[in-house]
Amino acid sequence: MRKFNIRKVLDGLTASSSSASQQQQQQHPPGNREPEIQETLQSEHFQLCKTVRHGFPYQPSALAFDPVQKILAVGTQTGALRLFGRPGVECYCQHDNGAAVIQLQFLINEGALVSALADDTLHLWNLRQKRPAILHSLKFCRERVTFCHLPFQSKWLYVGTERGNIHIVNVESFTLSGYVIMWNKDLVVHISDNPMLLIGFESGTVVLWDLKSKKADYRYTYDEAIHSVAWHHEGKQFICSHSDGTLTIWNVRSPAKPVQTITPHARKLRCSKKNYYAINNLNMYFISREPFIILSGGLSYDTVGRRPCLTVMHGKSTAVLEMDYSIVDFLTLCETPYPNDFQEPYAVVVLLEKDLVLIDLAQNGYPIFENPYPLSIHESPVTCCEYFADCPVDLIPALYSVGARQKRQGYSKKEWPINGGNWGLGAQSYPEIIITGHADGSVKFWDASAITLQVLYKLKTSKVFEKSRNKDDRPNTDIVDEDPYAIQIISWCPESRMLCIAGVSAHVIIYRFSKQEVITEVIPMLEVRLLYEINDVETPEGEQPPPLPTPVGGSNPQPIPPQSHPSTSSSSSDGLRDNVPCLKVKNSPLKQSPGYQTELIIQLVWVGGEPPQQITSLAVNSSYGLVVFGNCNGIAMVDYLQKAVLLNLGTIELYGSNDPYRREPRSPRKSRQPSGAGLCDISEGTVVPEDRCKSPTSGSSSPHNSDDEQKMNNFIEKVKTKSRKFSKMVANDIDVKDNSFSRSRSSSVTSIDKESREAISALHFCETFTRKTDSSPSPCLWVGTTLGTVLVIALNLPPGGEQRLLQPVIVSPSGTILRLKGAILRMAFLDTTGCLIPPAYEPWREHNVPEEKDEKEKLKKRRPVSVSPSSSQEISENQYAVICSEKQAKVISLPTQNCAYKQNITETSFVLRGDIVALSNSICLACFCANGHIMTFSLPSLRPLLDVYYLPLTNMRIARTFCFTNNGQALYLVSPTEIQRLTYSQETCENLQEMLGELFTPVETPEAPNRGFFKGLFGGGAQSLDREELFGESSSGKASRSLAQHIPGPGGIEGVKGAASGVVGELARARLALDERGQKLGDLEERTAAMLSSAESFSKHAHEIMLKYKDKKWYQF
């Protein structure tokens, strides 16, 4: 891949002025030198780093909660760690090796967390910093770790292994103690130290271990395997759950048999003992002297189709709470962190396979809490994503006001109990909005300001279509029967609030925002017949294409019924499906709530037995009142104000006589000016050649033969397969070789797959110079194709107001054709000073509440007015067109159409996403390549500014959702349930530390419960002292070095010294040093106070002895 000053770019160094001038001389010929534009962006303005991750943790596997700090931790099977505090306080961490997290243990109120991984490694995380880091790691070499337990206010971590042995880890130094419980019989599934050490083994044996004598005091044996164990808070009883769906309650001093055996789900269903699923997890408490047991699992095999359940047993009542997904783990929330205190759970956190549920145990009916975290991104699989930064300030409040009415009822009235941490100091003040399209046809708007995420509004696009109740009722949707409403493309204008979506069933819906509720009697709908037949791809150069109809400039102002298209019936002469859309629009009145309301539905129809091809590009312009879309067959333009089709052409017709299938392989040559042939208005009833309306599989008037029928069946089956593949790849990762990007990457036309056509890949409305001879800019549409061709269509718009609704919009070819290597991805325009020219738009107004007194002003607003910065300058000054393709970028000077600058982005790979974005009061081109590189280029000179290897294309999900936006922000769907946000701005990277929230906040630990004489005697008053004496090196010795390997982590002071740099690093080091100094001073103060107390006690005793023996003689002693 060719680059300029690649070493300096990679090193982030600024290129010298001399080298920059040399680059400019190489990028454009000296004879075509353009006016110099001062560019302010340099390499030092760019730095790539991840910011935050939103969404539900993908493939969760472990759960933990700090009851004092009020922090929740979730581990995943991919080694990720997600920490949740109060709404807006979230944190993402990742274990380097990617092993699954099997268990998490908080050091309660200490700002630390222990994670146990499937590769037998323990990690100690420091949560006292905004980005948690690993302080220590311990790798077990000879045994597999199965269970961990850390008692409250203890520094000794119990680690159970698959051999049945228990090892002790000092969490302060993260080293092994010499004390080992060698059982060597069975896998450890439970350890608890409350107040005695209880060990549960998988075989069904439970052992009460005497730590001092190193032997088992009691053994409790049951026939079924144990899954979990829970203590009674007084330490007199414990309960076990088993693989046969039973619970056994044991008295500590009665090991012969359980006091009680319970089968929770056998009260109504009388089944044999072996007919129940295992109870995977349970907790037991006593409320009002009645047992309060919470468990998961244990259902009968006979409950076919029963969803996963959480069972709450209180006394004689049993409540079964059904869940939407499988239960991974759950834990109860109690006010006190002391396990030997009387505990009354007020909530239970249930970690599901794809959701996190918090249940209020204190209210009747056990309602759930309203989840404030953005965990519903995957409610339906995400199919596309758009990101908008620096939006109008009134947009988020408007979306929130209409979205607040959509909230469900029946939630708990209490506040969300997980409320630890503090918010960061947000330095970014501009509004940010993320829009996600989903497989069920829904569109969600998210407030993404200040690195947070909150859902604003949800739009259901499928509600305008008839729902098919069975397969017999949906003969037209069988090509996309899995997700017929899935969103493919989103086009949104934030200023006018116009929204346009394209769905997988070849449908386009235009929405207008309104704060008023309306009832639409008849939903406006247009059907477009878009198909173009290429008779022979391998046609020799000398053969001419069939003559094209003469273009007609106007369009019928009346709405066009489907019958106006070249079709006379719903089936062709050979009985194939014809002129039928994939989805059926409701014919009953539709109540539309405040928010986005349907303005127009456009559907592509079947043609001669062929289903419509999926839409590949989409654009809407509120100032012009137009929407345009294209696919591999052609392009269609619709006037949504007049509800009329303006343009309906095959892609080849856009060229006129310049048929791309007859061209030489891509070589630079001047564009030809077509004579105007190729553009026609289908609404005027133009005669279309008969052979262009036929299906590729349809023959003449005679019945088709068996070969034609076989070809037709194969083609339709292929379309079905591709459509189903799109629906499936929404949730599943697809290899790059099998995805849609396997289309041709070559610049040669002959390398195209014969079954594919030249598709429309980019569309852009603008006000610019359409021809070389133009003296002033005018409204037009720029069209980019997958063959690297850019064509320009001129738009002649009627005056605003009533005339706009009565007179037709005239579309005509400009003759301008530009060529690039690779499919066109993005287009934008700059003024003569290098500033971005945004498309013209109409400011938003309430459409459903007309005001007579403002009628004249409204008519003026309807006029297409450009908002470009160049409007105040001389119209003779030039503009620049920035065009980005999969292979290269060009800056074209307008109206001369000379190539001012050119940059080959990649030779061996291809660009997945390219965006022209604003950054630091300037603009640049940002690109993401399939080889994982993120690159930025200055504009208009296309000088390389950043080239960083970040993330290779491993699945379609990344390619489908990656997008850049203004102010150096970007995002993509990192997993089916999570959005990863990143920044390529140096300023944002420097301010990120301040923007992040803090997980740890200083909180006093609750006082220990008052313990009576007998409880203290039973529980062992000097518990911590006993553990220190037992597990310390002085009494137990050192552990074998071959048993586990200690690995220092980067989270300590050494890691800070090595990783931090600049002011932020100095502050971090100073803060950590102050913390350590404060801790040492605190320890010194405690020791001083202890010495003072001891001295006072000694003085008091000495004085008492002196008084006692003061008057005694020497012989009386």
Coordinates of C-alpha atoms in Angstrom, one line a residue, residues 438-902:
H438 CA -33.1 -3.9 14.0
A439 CA -34.2 -7.2 12.5
D440 CA -37.8 -6.8 13.6
G441 CA -38.2 -3.5 11.8
S442 CA -37.7 -1.3 14.8
V443 CA -35.5 1.8 14.9
K444 CA -34.1 3.1 18.2
F445 CA -32.8 6.5 19.0
W446 CA -30.2 6.8 21.7
D447 CA -28.8 9.8 23.6
A448 CA -25.0 9.2 23.4
S449 CA -23.8 12.5 24.8
A450 CA -20.9 12.6 27.2
I451 CA -19.9 8.9 26.7
T452 CA -23.2 7.7 28.1
L453 CA -26.1 5.9 26.4
Q454 CA -29.8 6.2 27.1
V455 CA -32.7 5.1 24.9
L456 CA -34.8 8.1 23.8
Y457 CA -37.4 6.7 21.4
K458 CA -38.4 3.5 19.6
L459 CA -40.1 3.4 16.2
K460 CA -41.8 0.3 15.0
T461 CA -41.8 0.4 11.2
S462 CA -43.6 -2.9 10.9
K463 CA -46.9 -1.6 12.2
V464 CA -47.9 -0.2 8.8
F465 CA -47.9 -3.8 7.3
E466 CA -50.3 -6.6 7.7
K467 CA -49.1 -9.3 10.0
S468 CA -49.3 -12.8 8.4
R469 CA -50.7 -15.3 10.8
N470 CA -49.6 -18.4 8.9
K471 CA -47.5 -19.2 5.9
D472 CA -50.4 -19.6 3.6
D473 CA -51.2 -15.9 4.1
R474 CA -47.8 -14.6 3.1
P475 CA -47.0 -15.9 -0.4
N476 CA -45.0 -12.8 -1.2
T477 CA -42.7 -12.7 1.7
D478 CA -41.2 -16.1 1.4
I479 CA -37.8 -14.8 0.2
V480 CA -37.3 -13.1 3.5
D481 CA -39.7 -15.0 5.7
E482 CA -37.3 -14.9 8.7
D483 CA -37.1 -11.2 9.2
P484 CA -39.2 -9.5 6.5
Y485 CA -39.1 -6.1 8.2
A486 CA -35.3 -5.9 9.0
I487 CA -33.8 -2.5 8.5
Q488 CA -31.0 -2.3 6.0
I489 CA -30.3 1.4 5.5
I490 CA -31.1 4.6 7.6
S491 CA -31.1 8.1 6.1
W492 CA -31.8 10.9 8.6
C493 CA -31.7 14.7 8.5
P494 CA -31.3 16.0 12.0
E495 CA -32.2 19.6 11.2
S496 CA -35.5 18.8 9.5
R497 CA -36.0 15.5 11.5
M498 CA -37.0 13.7 8.3
L499 CA -36.3 10.0 8.5
C500 CA -36.1 7.4 5.7
I501 CA -35.5 3.7 6.1
A502 CA -34.9 0.9 3.6
G503 CA -35.9 -2.6 4.6
V504 CA -34.8 -6.1 3.5
S505 CA -38.1 -6.6 1.6
A506 CA -37.2 -3.9 -0.8
H507 CA -39.4 -1.3 0.9
V508 CA -38.7 2.3 1.7
I509 CA -40.7 4.3 4.4
I510 CA -40.5 8.1 4.8
Y511 CA -41.3 9.5 8.2
R512 CA -42.0 13.0 9.4
F513 CA -41.6 14.0 13.1
S514 CA -44.7 15.4 14.9
K515 CA -45.6 16.0 18.5
Q516 CA -49.3 15.6 17.7
E517 CA -51.2 12.3 17.5
V518 CA -52.9 11.7 14.2
I519 CA -55.1 9.1 12.6
T520 CA -54.3 8.3 9.0
E521 CA -57.3 7.0 7.1
V522 CA -55.3 5.8 4.1
I523 CA -51.6 5.1 4.3
P524 CA -49.9 6.8 1.2
M525 CA -48.2 4.1 -0.9
L526 CA -46.3 3.8 -4.2
E527 CA -45.2 0.7 -6.0
V528 CA -42.2 0.9 -8.2
R529 CA -41.3 -1.6 -10.9
L530 CA -37.5 -1.5 -11.0
L531 CA -35.8 -4.1 -13.2
Y532 CA -33.4 -3.8 -16.1
E533 CA -32.3 -6.7 -18.3
I534 CA -28.8 -6.8 -19.7
N535 CA -29.2 -8.9 -22.8
D536 CA -25.7 -10.0 -23.2
V537 CA -22.8 -9.2 -20.9
E538 CA -20.2 -10.5 -23.3
T539 CA -21.5 -8.4 -26.2
P540 CA -18.8 -7.4 -28.7
E541 CA -17.8 -3.8 -28.8
G542 CA -19.3 -3.2 -32.2
E543 CA -22.8 -4.2 -31.2
Q544 CA -25.0 -1.3 -30.2
P545 CA -27.6 -1.5 -27.4
P546 CA -31.3 -1.1 -28.2
P547 CA -32.4 2.5 -28.7
L548 CA -33.4 4.3 -25.5
P549 CA -36.5 6.3 -25.2
T550 CA -36.4 10.1 -25.4
P551 CA -36.3 11.6 -22.0
V552 CA -39.2 13.6 -20.7
G553 CA -38.5 16.3 -18.2
G554 CA -41.6 16.6 -16.1
S555 CA -43.5 14.3 -13.8
N556 CA -47.2 13.9 -13.1
P557 CA -48.1 15.9 -10.0
Q558 CA -50.8 13.5 -9.2
P559 CA -50.0 10.4 -7.1
I560 CA -49.2 7.5 -9.3
P561 CA -51.1 4.3 -8.9
P562 CA -49.3 1.1 -9.3
Q563 CA -51.1 0.5 -12.6
S564 CA -49.2 3.4 -14.2
H565 CA -46.1 1.3 -14.2
P566 CA -45.5 -0.9 -17.2
S567 CA -47.6 -3.8 -15.9
T568 CA -51.1 -4.8 -16.7
S569 CA -51.7 -7.7 -14.3
S570 CA -50.4 -9.3 -11.2
S571 CA -49.1 -12.3 -13.1
S572 CA -47.1 -12.5 -16.4
S573 CA -48.1 -14.4 -19.5
D574 CA -46.3 -17.5 -18.2
G575 CA -48.1 -17.5 -14.9
L576 CA -45.2 -16.1 -12.8
R577 CA -45.7 -13.7 -10.0
D578 CA -45.7 -10.1 -11.3
N579 CA -46.3 -6.6 -10.1
V580 CA -46.8 -7.7 -6.5
P581 CA -44.9 -6.2 -3.5
C582 CA -43.3 -8.4 -0.8
L583 CA -45.3 -6.8 2.0
K584 CA -49.0 -5.9 2.3
V585 CA -49.8 -2.4 3.6
K586 CA -52.7 -2.1 6.1
N587 CA -55.8 -0.8 4.5
S588 CA -57.5 0.2 7.8
P589 CA -57.0 3.6 9.5
L590 CA -53.7 3.8 11.4
K591 CA -53.4 5.6 14.7
Q592 CA -50.0 7.3 14.8
S593 CA -48.6 8.3 18.2
P594 CA -46.5 11.4 18.7
G595 CA -43.0 10.9 17.2
Y596 CA -42.2 9.7 13.8
Q597 CA -45.3 9.2 11.6
T598 CA -45.5 7.6 8.2
E599 CA -45.4 10.0 5.3
L600 CA -45.1 7.6 2.4
I601 CA -44.4 3.9 1.8
I602 CA -42.6 2.9 -1.4
Q603 CA -42.3 -0.8 -2.4
L604 CA -40.4 -2.5 -5.2
V605 CA -42.6 -5.2 -6.9
W606 CA -42.0 -8.6 -8.3
V607 CA -41.3 -8.6 -12.1
G608 CA -41.9 -11.7 -14.2
G609 CA -41.4 -14.1 -11.3
E610 CA -38.3 -12.4 -10.0
P611 CA -38.4 -10.9 -6.5
P612 CA -37.2 -7.3 -6.1
Q613 CA -33.5 -6.9 -5.3
Q614 CA -32.6 -5.4 -1.9
I615 CA -31.9 -1.7 -1.8
T616 CA -28.2 -0.8 -1.6
S617 CA -28.3 3.0 -1.2
L618 CA -30.7 5.6 0.1
A619 CA -30.8 9.4 0.5
V620 CA -33.5 11.9 1.4
N621 CA -33.5 15.7 1.2
S622 CA -36.1 17.8 3.1
S623 CA -35.4 21.0 1.2
Y624 CA -36.1 19.4 -2.2
G625 CA -38.8 17.1 -0.9
L626 CA -37.2 14.1 -2.7
V627 CA -36.1 10.6 -1.7
V628 CA -33.9 8.5 -4.0
F629 CA -32.8 4.8 -3.7
G630 CA -31.1 2.3 -5.8
N631 CA -30.1 -1.4 -6.0
C632 CA -28.3 -3.6 -8.4
N633 CA -31.0 -3.1 -11.0
G634 CA -31.2 0.7 -11.1
I635 CA -32.3 3.9 -9.4
A636 CA -35.7 5.4 -8.5
M637 CA -36.4 8.9 -7.4
V638 CA -39.7 9.9 -5.6
D639 CA -41.2 13.2 -4.8
Y640 CA -42.7 12.5 -1.4
L641 CA -44.6 15.9 -1.3
Q642 CA -46.5 15.1 -4.5
K643 CA -46.4 11.3 -3.9
A644 CA -45.0 10.8 -7.4
V645 CA -42.3 8.8 -9.1
L646 CA -39.8 11.1 -10.9
L647 CA -37.2 8.6 -12.0
N648 CA -37.2 4.9 -12.6
L649 CA -34.2 3.7 -14.6
G650 CA -31.9 0.8 -14.9
T651 CA -28.3 1.6 -14.0
I652 CA -27.0 1.2 -17.6
E653 CA -29.6 3.7 -18.8
L654 CA -27.9 6.4 -16.7
Y655 CA -24.9 6.3 -19.0
G656 CA -26.9 6.8 -22.2
S657 CA -24.7 5.5 -25.0
N658 CA -21.8 4.8 -22.7
D659 CA -22.5 1.2 -21.8
P660 CA -20.0 0.1 -19.1
Y661 CA -20.1 -3.5 -20.2
R662 CA -18.5 -2.5 -23.5
R663 CA -15.7 -0.4 -22.1
E664 CA -12.1 -1.2 -21.8
P665 CA -10.8 -2.2 -18.4
R666 CA -10.6 0.9 -16.2
S667 CA -8.3 3.4 -17.7
P668 CA -8.3 7.2 -17.3
R669 CA -10.1 8.9 -20.1
K670 CA -12.2 12.0 -20.4
S671 CA -15.9 11.8 -19.7
R672 CA -18.2 12.0 -22.6
Q673 CA -21.3 14.2 -22.8
P674 CA -24.3 12.1 -23.5
S675 CA -27.0 13.7 -25.7
G676 CA -29.6 13.3 -23.0
A677 CA -30.8 9.9 -23.9
G678 CA -31.1 7.5 -21.0
L679 CA -33.3 9.4 -18.6
C680 CA -37.0 9.1 -18.8
D681 CA -40.0 9.7 -16.6
I682 CA -42.0 6.6 -16.2
S683 CA -44.9 8.5 -14.9
E684 CA -45.6 10.1 -18.3
G685 CA -46.4 6.7 -19.8
T686 CA -43.3 6.6 -21.9
V687 CA -43.1 3.5 -24.1
V688 CA -40.5 1.2 -22.8
P689 CA -39.0 -1.5 -25.1
E690 CA -40.8 -4.8 -24.5
D691 CA -37.6 -6.8 -24.0
R692 CA -36.5 -4.5 -21.1
C693 CA -39.6 -5.3 -19.1
K694 CA -39.2 -9.1 -19.4
S695 CA -37.7 -11.3 -16.7
P696 CA -34.4 -12.9 -17.5
T697 CA -36.1 -16.2 -17.2
S698 CA -39.2 -15.4 -19.3
G699 CA -39.1 -16.4 -23.0
S700 CA -41.3 -15.4 -25.9
S701 CA -45.0 -15.7 -26.1
S702 CA -44.6 -19.5 -26.4
P703 CA -44.5 -21.5 -23.2
H704 CA -41.0 -21.7 -21.7
N705 CA -39.2 -25.0 -22.0
S706 CA -37.9 -27.2 -19.2
D707 CA -34.4 -25.6 -19.3
D708 CA -35.8 -22.1 -18.8
E709 CA -38.0 -23.4 -16.0
Q710 CA -35.0 -25.0 -14.3
K711 CA -33.0 -21.7 -14.7
M712 CA -35.9 -19.8 -13.2
N713 CA -36.2 -22.1 -10.2
N714 CA -32.5 -22.0 -9.6
F715 CA -32.5 -18.2 -9.7
I716 CA -35.4 -17.9 -7.3
E717 CA -33.8 -20.4 -5.0
K718 CA -30.6 -18.4 -5.1
V719 CA -32.4 -15.2 -4.2
K720 CA -34.1 -17.0 -1.3
T721 CA -30.8 -18.3 0.0
K722 CA -29.2 -14.9 -0.1
S723 CA -32.1 -13.2 1.6
R724 CA -32.2 -15.8 4.4
K725 CA -28.4 -15.4 4.7
F726 CA -28.9 -11.7 5.4
S727 CA -31.5 -12.5 8.1
K728 CA -29.3 -15.1 9.8
M729 CA -26.1 -13.0 9.7
V730 CA -27.8 -10.4 11.7
A731 CA -27.2 -12.4 14.9
N732 CA -24.4 -14.8 13.7
D733 CA -20.9 -14.0 12.6
I734 CA -20.2 -14.8 9.0
D735 CA -16.8 -15.4 7.6
V736 CA -15.5 -12.7 5.2
K737 CA -15.3 -15.1 2.4
D738 CA -19.0 -15.8 2.5
N739 CA -20.3 -12.3 3.0
S740 CA -21.4 -9.7 0.5
F741 CA -18.0 -8.2 0.3
S742 CA -16.9 -11.1 -1.9
R743 CA -18.1 -9.1 -4.8
S744 CA -15.4 -7.8 -7.2
R745 CA -12.6 -5.7 -5.8
S746 CA -11.0 -5.3 -9.2
S747 CA -11.1 -2.2 -11.2
S748 CA -11.7 -4.2 -14.4
V749 CA -15.3 -4.5 -15.6
T750 CA -14.6 -8.0 -16.8
S751 CA -14.0 -9.2 -13.3
I752 CA -17.6 -8.8 -12.3
D753 CA -19.6 -11.8 -11.5
K754 CA -21.9 -12.5 -14.4
E755 CA -24.9 -12.9 -12.2
S756 CA -24.4 -9.4 -10.6
R757 CA -25.2 -6.1 -12.0
E758 CA -23.8 -2.6 -11.5
A759 CA -25.4 -1.5 -8.3
I760 CA -26.0 2.0 -7.0
S761 CA -23.7 2.3 -4.0
A762 CA -23.8 6.0 -3.0
L763 CA -26.3 8.9 -3.4
H764 CA -25.8 12.6 -2.4
F765 CA -28.1 15.6 -2.9
C766 CA -26.3 18.9 -3.1
E767 CA -26.2 22.3 -4.7
T768 CA -23.2 22.5 -6.9
F769 CA -21.9 22.8 -10.4
T770 CA -23.4 20.0 -12.5
R771 CA -21.5 20.7 -15.8
K772 CA -18.2 22.3 -16.8
T773 CA -19.9 25.2 -18.4
D774 CA -22.1 26.1 -15.3
S775 CA -21.5 29.6 -13.9
S776 CA -23.6 29.0 -10.7
P777 CA -24.4 26.0 -8.5
S778 CA -27.8 24.4 -8.8
P779 CA -29.6 21.5 -7.1
C780 CA -28.5 18.1 -8.3
L781 CA -28.0 14.4 -7.4
W782 CA -24.7 12.7 -7.5
V783 CA -24.9 9.0 -8.1
G784 CA -22.1 6.5 -7.3
T785 CA -22.0 2.9 -8.5
T786 CA -20.1 -0.2 -7.6
L787 CA -18.0 0.1 -10.7
G788 CA -16.5 3.3 -9.5
T789 CA -18.6 5.6 -11.7
V790 CA -20.0 8.9 -10.5
L791 CA -22.9 10.4 -12.6
V792 CA -24.7 13.7 -12.0
I793 CA -28.4 14.3 -12.4
A794 CA -29.7 17.9 -12.5
L795 CA -32.8 18.8 -10.6
N796 CA -35.1 21.6 -11.7
L797 CA -37.3 22.4 -8.7
P798 CA -40.4 24.6 -8.9
P799 CA -40.8 27.6 -6.7
G800 CA -41.7 27.1 -3.0
G801 CA -45.1 27.2 -1.5
E802 CA -48.2 26.1 -3.4
Q803 CA -46.3 26.0 -6.7
R804 CA -44.1 23.3 -5.2
L805 CA -47.1 21.1 -4.7
L806 CA -48.6 21.8 -8.2
Q807 CA -45.7 22.0 -10.6
P808 CA -43.6 19.0 -11.5
V809 CA -39.9 18.5 -10.6
I810 CA -37.9 18.1 -13.7
V811 CA -34.9 15.7 -13.7
S812 CA -32.4 15.7 -16.6
P813 CA -29.0 14.3 -17.2
S814 CA -26.0 16.5 -16.9
G815 CA -23.6 14.4 -18.9
T816 CA -21.0 14.5 -16.2
I817 CA -19.3 11.2 -15.6
L818 CA -16.4 10.7 -13.2
R819 CA -14.4 7.5 -12.7
L820 CA -12.6 6.1 -9.7
K821 CA -11.1 2.7 -8.8
G822 CA -13.5 0.6 -6.7
A823 CA -17.1 1.0 -5.6
I824 CA -18.1 4.6 -4.6
L825 CA -18.7 4.9 -0.9
R826 CA -19.1 8.5 0.0
M827 CA -19.3 12.0 -1.6
A828 CA -19.2 15.5 -0.1
F829 CA -18.5 19.0 -1.2
L830 CA -16.2 21.8 -0.1
D831 CA -16.4 25.5 -0.8
T832 CA -13.5 27.6 -2.0
T833 CA -12.1 28.0 1.5
G834 CA -12.2 24.2 2.2
C835 CA -15.2 24.3 4.4
L836 CA -17.8 21.5 4.2
I837 CA -21.0 22.4 2.3
P838 CA -23.9 20.6 4.0
P839 CA -26.9 19.6 2.0
A840 CA -29.8 22.0 1.9
Y841 CA -32.5 21.3 4.4
E842 CA -35.9 22.6 5.5
P843 CA -36.0 23.6 9.2
W844 CA -38.4 21.4 11.2
R845 CA -41.9 22.7 11.9
E846 CA -45.0 21.0 13.3
H847 CA -46.7 19.7 10.2
N848 CA -50.0 18.7 11.8
V849 CA -50.8 22.2 13.2
P850 CA -50.9 24.7 10.4
E851 CA -51.0 28.4 11.3
E852 CA -52.7 30.8 8.9
K853 CA -50.8 33.8 10.0
D854 CA -47.5 32.2 9.3
E855 CA -48.5 30.9 5.9
K856 CA -46.2 33.2 3.9
E857 CA -43.2 32.4 6.1
K858 CA -43.9 28.7 5.7
L859 CA -44.0 29.0 1.9
K860 CA -40.6 30.7 2.0
K861 CA -39.2 27.9 4.1
R862 CA -40.4 25.4 1.6
R863 CA -38.0 26.9 -0.9
P864 CA -34.8 24.9 -1.4
V865 CA -32.2 27.1 0.1
S866 CA -28.6 26.1 0.4
V867 CA -26.9 26.6 3.7
S868 CA -23.4 26.4 2.4
P869 CA -20.8 28.8 3.8
S870 CA -20.1 29.9 0.2
S871 CA -23.5 31.5 -0.3
S872 CA -22.1 34.9 0.7
Q873 CA -19.2 34.6 -1.8
E874 CA -19.0 35.2 -5.5
I875 CA -20.8 32.5 -7.4
S876 CA -18.0 32.3 -9.8
E877 CA -15.7 30.8 -7.2
N878 CA -15.1 27.1 -7.5
Q879 CA -16.1 24.2 -5.3
Y880 CA -14.5 20.8 -4.6
A881 CA -16.1 17.4 -4.8
V882 CA -14.6 14.8 -2.4
I883 CA -15.3 11.3 -3.6
C884 CA -14.2 8.2 -1.7
S885 CA -14.3 4.7 -3.1
E886 CA -13.1 1.3 -1.9
K887 CA -9.7 1.9 -3.3
Q888 CA -8.9 5.6 -3.6
A889 CA -10.1 9.1 -2.9
K890 CA -10.2 12.0 -5.3
V891 CA -10.8 15.7 -4.9
I892 CA -12.4 17.2 -8.1
S893 CA -12.4 20.9 -8.7
L894 CA -15.7 22.2 -9.9
P895 CA -16.9 23.3 -12.3
T896 CA -13.7 22.5 -14.3
Q897 CA -14.0 18.8 -13.2
N898 CA -10.2 18.6 -13.0
C899 CA -8.7 16.1 -10.5
A900 CA -7.1 18.4 -7.9
Y901 CA -5.8 15.8 -5.5
K902 CA -5.8 12.0 -5.5

